[in-house]
Short mmCIF file of C-alpha atoms in Angstrom, two decimals:
data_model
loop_
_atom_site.label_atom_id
_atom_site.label_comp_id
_atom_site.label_asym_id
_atom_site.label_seq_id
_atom_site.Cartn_x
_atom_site.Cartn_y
_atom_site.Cartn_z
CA UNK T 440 16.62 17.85 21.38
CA UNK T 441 13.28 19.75 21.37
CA UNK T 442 10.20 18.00 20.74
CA UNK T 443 9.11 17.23 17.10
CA UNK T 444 7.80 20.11 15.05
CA UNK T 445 7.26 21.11 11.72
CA UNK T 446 10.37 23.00 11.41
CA UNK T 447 12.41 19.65 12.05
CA UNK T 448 14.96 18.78 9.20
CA UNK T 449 15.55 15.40 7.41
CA UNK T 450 18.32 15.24 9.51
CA UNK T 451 16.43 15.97 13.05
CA UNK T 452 13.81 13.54 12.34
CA UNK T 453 16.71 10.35 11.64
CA UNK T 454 18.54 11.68 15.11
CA UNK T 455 15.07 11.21 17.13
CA UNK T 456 14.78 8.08 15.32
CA UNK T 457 18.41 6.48 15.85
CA UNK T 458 17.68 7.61 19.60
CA UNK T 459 14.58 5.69 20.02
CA UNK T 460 14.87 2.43 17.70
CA UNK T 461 15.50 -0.65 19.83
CA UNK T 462 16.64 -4.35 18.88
CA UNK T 463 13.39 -5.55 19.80
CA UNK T 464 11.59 -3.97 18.13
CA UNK T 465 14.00 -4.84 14.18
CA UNK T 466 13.00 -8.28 15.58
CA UNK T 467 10.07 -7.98 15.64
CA UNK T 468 9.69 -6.70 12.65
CA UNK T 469 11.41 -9.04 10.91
CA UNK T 470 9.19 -11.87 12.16
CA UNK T 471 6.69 -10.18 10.35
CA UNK T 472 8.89 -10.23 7.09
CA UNK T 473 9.59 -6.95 7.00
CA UNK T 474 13.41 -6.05 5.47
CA UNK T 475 15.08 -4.80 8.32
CA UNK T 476 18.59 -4.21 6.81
CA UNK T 477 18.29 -0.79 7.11
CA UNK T 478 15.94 -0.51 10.18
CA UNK T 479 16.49 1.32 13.53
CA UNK T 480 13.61 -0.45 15.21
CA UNK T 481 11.10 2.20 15.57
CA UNK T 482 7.67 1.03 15.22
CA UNK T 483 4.84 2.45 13.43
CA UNK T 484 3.07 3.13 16.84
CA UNK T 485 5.67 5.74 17.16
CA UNK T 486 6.14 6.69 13.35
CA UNK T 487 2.53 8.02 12.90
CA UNK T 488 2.07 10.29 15.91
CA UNK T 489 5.68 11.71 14.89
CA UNK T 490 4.76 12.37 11.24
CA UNK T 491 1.28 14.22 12.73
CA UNK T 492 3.73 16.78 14.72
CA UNK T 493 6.00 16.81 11.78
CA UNK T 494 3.08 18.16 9.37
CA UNK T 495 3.71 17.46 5.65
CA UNK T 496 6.47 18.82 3.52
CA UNK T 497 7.81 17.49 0.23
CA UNK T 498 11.51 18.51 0.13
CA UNK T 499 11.93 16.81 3.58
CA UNK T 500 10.16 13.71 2.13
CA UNK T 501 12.34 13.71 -0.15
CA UNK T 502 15.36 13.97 1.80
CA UNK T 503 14.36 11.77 4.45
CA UNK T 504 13.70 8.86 1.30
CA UNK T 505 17.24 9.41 0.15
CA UNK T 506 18.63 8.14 3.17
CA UNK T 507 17.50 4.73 2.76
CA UNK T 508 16.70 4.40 6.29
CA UNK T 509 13.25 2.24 6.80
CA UNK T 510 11.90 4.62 9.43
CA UNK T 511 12.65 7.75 7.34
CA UNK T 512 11.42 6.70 4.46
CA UNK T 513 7.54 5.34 6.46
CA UNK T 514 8.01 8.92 7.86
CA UNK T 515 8.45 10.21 3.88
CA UNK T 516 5.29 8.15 3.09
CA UNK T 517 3.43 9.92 5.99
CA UNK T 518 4.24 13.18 5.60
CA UNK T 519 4.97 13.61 1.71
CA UNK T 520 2.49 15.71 -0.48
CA UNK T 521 0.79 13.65 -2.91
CA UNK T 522 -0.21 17.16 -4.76
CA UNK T 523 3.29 17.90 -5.05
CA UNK T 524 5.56 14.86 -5.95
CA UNK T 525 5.93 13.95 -9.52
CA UNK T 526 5.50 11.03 -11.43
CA UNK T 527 9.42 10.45 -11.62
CA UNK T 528 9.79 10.39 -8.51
CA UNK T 529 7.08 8.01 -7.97
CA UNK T 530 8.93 5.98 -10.05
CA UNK T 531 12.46 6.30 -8.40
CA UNK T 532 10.42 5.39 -4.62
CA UNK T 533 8.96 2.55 -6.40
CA UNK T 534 12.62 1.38 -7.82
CA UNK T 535 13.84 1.35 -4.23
CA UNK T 536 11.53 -0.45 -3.05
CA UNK T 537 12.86 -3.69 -0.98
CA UNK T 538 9.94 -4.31 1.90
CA UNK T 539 6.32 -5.16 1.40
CA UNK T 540 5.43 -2.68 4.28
CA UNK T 541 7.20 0.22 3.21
CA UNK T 542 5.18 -0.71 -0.20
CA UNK T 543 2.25 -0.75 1.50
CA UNK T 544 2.46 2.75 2.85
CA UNK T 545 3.93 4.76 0.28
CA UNK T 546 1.02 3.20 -1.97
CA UNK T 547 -1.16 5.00 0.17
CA UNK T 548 0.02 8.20 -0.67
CA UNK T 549 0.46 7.27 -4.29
CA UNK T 550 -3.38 6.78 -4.43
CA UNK T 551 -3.94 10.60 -3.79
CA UNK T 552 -1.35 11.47 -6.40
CA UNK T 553 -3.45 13.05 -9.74
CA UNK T 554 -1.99 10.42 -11.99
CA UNK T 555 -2.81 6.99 -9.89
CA UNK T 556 -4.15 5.39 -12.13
CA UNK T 557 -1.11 5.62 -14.94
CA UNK T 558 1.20 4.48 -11.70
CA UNK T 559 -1.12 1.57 -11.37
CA UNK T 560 -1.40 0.50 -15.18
CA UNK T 561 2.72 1.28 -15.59
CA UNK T 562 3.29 -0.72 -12.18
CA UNK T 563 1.22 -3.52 -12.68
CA UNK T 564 3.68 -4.35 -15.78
CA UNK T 565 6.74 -3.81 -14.44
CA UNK T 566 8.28 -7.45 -13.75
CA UNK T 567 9.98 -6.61 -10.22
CA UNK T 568 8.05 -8.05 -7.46
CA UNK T 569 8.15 -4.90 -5.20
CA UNK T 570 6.71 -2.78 -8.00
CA UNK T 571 4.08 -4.79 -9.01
CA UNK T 572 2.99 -5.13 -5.78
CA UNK T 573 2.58 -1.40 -5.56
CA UNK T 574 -0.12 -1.50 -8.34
CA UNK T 575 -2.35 -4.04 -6.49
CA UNK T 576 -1.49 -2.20 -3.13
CA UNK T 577 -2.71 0.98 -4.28
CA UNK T 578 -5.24 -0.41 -6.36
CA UNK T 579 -6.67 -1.85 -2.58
CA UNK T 580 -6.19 1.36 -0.96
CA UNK T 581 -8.31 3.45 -3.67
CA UNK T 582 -10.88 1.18 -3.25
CA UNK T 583 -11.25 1.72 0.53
CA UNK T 584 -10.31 5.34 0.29
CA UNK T 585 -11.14 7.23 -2.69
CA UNK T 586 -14.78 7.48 -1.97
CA UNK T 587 -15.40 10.08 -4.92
CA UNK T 588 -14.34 7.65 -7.46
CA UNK T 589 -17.24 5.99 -9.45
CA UNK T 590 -17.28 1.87 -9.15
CA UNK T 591 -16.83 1.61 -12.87
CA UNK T 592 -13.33 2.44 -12.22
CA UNK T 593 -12.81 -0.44 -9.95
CA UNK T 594 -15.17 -2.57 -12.11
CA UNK T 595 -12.40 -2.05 -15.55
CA UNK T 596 -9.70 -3.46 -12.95
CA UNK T 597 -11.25 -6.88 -12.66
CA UNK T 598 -9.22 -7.93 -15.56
CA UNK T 599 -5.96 -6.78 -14.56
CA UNK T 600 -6.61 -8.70 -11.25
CA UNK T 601 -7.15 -11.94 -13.77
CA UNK T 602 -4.36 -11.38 -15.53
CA UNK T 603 -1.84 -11.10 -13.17
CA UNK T 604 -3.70 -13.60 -10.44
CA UNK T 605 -1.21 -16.18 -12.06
CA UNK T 606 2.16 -14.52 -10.83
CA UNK T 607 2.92 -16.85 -7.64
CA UNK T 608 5.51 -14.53 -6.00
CA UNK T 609 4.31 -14.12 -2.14
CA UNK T 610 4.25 -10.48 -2.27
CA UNK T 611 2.10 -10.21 -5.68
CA UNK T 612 -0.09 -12.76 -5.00
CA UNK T 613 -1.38 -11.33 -1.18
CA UNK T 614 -1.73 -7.76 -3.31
CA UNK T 615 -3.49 -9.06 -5.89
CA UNK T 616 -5.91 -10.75 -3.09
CA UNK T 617 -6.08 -7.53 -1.37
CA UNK T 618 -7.57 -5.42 -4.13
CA UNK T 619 -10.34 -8.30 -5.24
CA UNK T 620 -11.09 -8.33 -1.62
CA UNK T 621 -11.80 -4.56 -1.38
CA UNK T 622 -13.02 -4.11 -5.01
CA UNK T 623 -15.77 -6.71 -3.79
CA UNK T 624 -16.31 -4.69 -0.30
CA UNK T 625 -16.37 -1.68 -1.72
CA UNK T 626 -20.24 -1.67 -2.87
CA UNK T 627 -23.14 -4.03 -3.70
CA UNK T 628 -22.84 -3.19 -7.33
CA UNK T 629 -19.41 -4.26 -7.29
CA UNK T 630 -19.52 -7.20 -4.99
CA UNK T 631 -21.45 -9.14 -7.35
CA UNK T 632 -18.99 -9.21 -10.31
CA UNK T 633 -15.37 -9.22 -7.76
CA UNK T 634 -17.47 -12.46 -6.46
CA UNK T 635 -17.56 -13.97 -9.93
CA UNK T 636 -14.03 -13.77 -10.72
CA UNK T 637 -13.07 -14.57 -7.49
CA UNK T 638 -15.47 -17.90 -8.37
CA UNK T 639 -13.66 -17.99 -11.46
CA UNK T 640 -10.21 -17.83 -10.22
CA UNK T 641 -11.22 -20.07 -7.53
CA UNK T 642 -11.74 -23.10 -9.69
CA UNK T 643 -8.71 -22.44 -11.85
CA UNK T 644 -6.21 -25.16 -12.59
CA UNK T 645 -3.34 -22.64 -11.57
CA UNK T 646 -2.76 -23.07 -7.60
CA UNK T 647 -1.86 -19.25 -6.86
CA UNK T 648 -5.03 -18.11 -9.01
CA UNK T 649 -6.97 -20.69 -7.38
CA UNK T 650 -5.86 -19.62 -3.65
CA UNK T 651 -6.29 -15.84 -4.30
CA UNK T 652 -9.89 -16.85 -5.45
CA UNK T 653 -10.79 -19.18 -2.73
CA UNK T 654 -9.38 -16.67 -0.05
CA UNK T 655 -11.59 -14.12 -1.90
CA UNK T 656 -14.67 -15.76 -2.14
CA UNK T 657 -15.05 -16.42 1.74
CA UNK T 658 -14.61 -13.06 2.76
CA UNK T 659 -16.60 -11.90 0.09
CA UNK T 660 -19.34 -14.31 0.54
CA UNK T 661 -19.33 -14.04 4.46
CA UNK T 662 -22.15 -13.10 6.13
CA UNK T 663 -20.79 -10.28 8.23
CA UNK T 664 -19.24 -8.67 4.71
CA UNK T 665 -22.82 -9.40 2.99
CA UNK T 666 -24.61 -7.51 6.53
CA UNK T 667 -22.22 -4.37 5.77
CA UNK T 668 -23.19 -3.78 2.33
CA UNK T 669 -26.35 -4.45 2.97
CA UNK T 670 -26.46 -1.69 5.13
CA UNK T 671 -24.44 0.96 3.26
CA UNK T 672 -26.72 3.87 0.99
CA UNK T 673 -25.65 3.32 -2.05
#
């Protein structure tokens, strides 16, 4: 097989991968607590530097998502076009979604999607864990990533962080953690009120509240965190 290149079909891309995935490396993974049911054992190492040859192109994405392959579906994340996929099928990605990781990922290109912020507000009340995890994930990743966006944005998402800082399912509760933690990061003007809540949450009677806030308020309140902003133009 030639090396990877644009021109590479859904189907070229899952040959190179079935040829390179190894045991180890599905252990690996799953030590980690990734869902490897459908995994070849290709590691991320490998997946980005393949999707950067492979360019982006949203019919293969799509095709590549459809095989329900782990691998081809990171690859989808990687190399989809957040200008071009719709809101449906958003929502169909988000309904197969069975692994925090490949959550993790495809929220990043669901960030740069025109119509984030509906995904986040629809996602955050969806009751599957997976799902809802996507709103918090994505909510994380705009605030790292989306430098454009003004901090009143973040600042209205303090209270969805409250109320769903309660829901004690493993891979909610780290999301929900995420986002305060980079909400607070993101600026000064926003540290200050991400540290109250996380203050807030912190001395809640609810345990999961009270460990998102606790884990919040040390990084937030860290020195090294406190030195960055400090040192950022704002």
């Amino acid at each position: 097989m030639s090396l990877p290149a644009p021109d590479w079909t859904a189907h070229d891309i899952i040959a190179h991968l079935r040829s390179i995935g190894t045991d180890e490396n599905r252990a690996g993974m799953a030590r980690f607590g990734i869902n490897i049911a459908t995994a070849l054992g290709v590691g991320n190492t490998d997946l980005r530097p393949l999707a950067r040859k492979l360019k982006r192109n949203h019919e293969r994405s799509l095709a590549l998502w459809a095989s329900g392959i782990r691998e081809a579906r990171v690859v989808a994340a990687f190399t989809g076009e957040s200008k071009r996929i719709t809101i449906e099928e958003c929502r169909r990605w988000a309904g197969d979604f069975d692994s925090w990781e490949v959550v993790d990922t495809v929220s990043d290109l669901f960030v740069d999607t025109p119509f984030w912020r509906a995904l986040i507000e629809e996602f955050a009340g969806d009751e599957r864990e997976f799902v809802r995890r996507t709103a918090f994930a994505m909510l994380a990743w705009a605030a790292v990533h989306l430098k454009k966006e003004p901090d009143a944005t973040f600042l209205s998402y303090l209270p969805l962080i409250e109320v769903h800082a309660g829901d004690e399912r493993n891979f909610v509760r780290k999301a929900v953690n995420w986002a305060l933690r980079q909400i607070g990061k993101r600026s000064m003007s926003l540290h200050t009120p991400a540290l109250a809540l996380a203050q807030k949450l912190a001395d809640s009677p609810d345990k999961t509240a009270r460990w998102i806030g606790k884990d919040a308020v040390k990084e937030l309140s860290d020195a090294k965190t406190l030195e960055r902003l400090a040192s950022r133009k704002i």
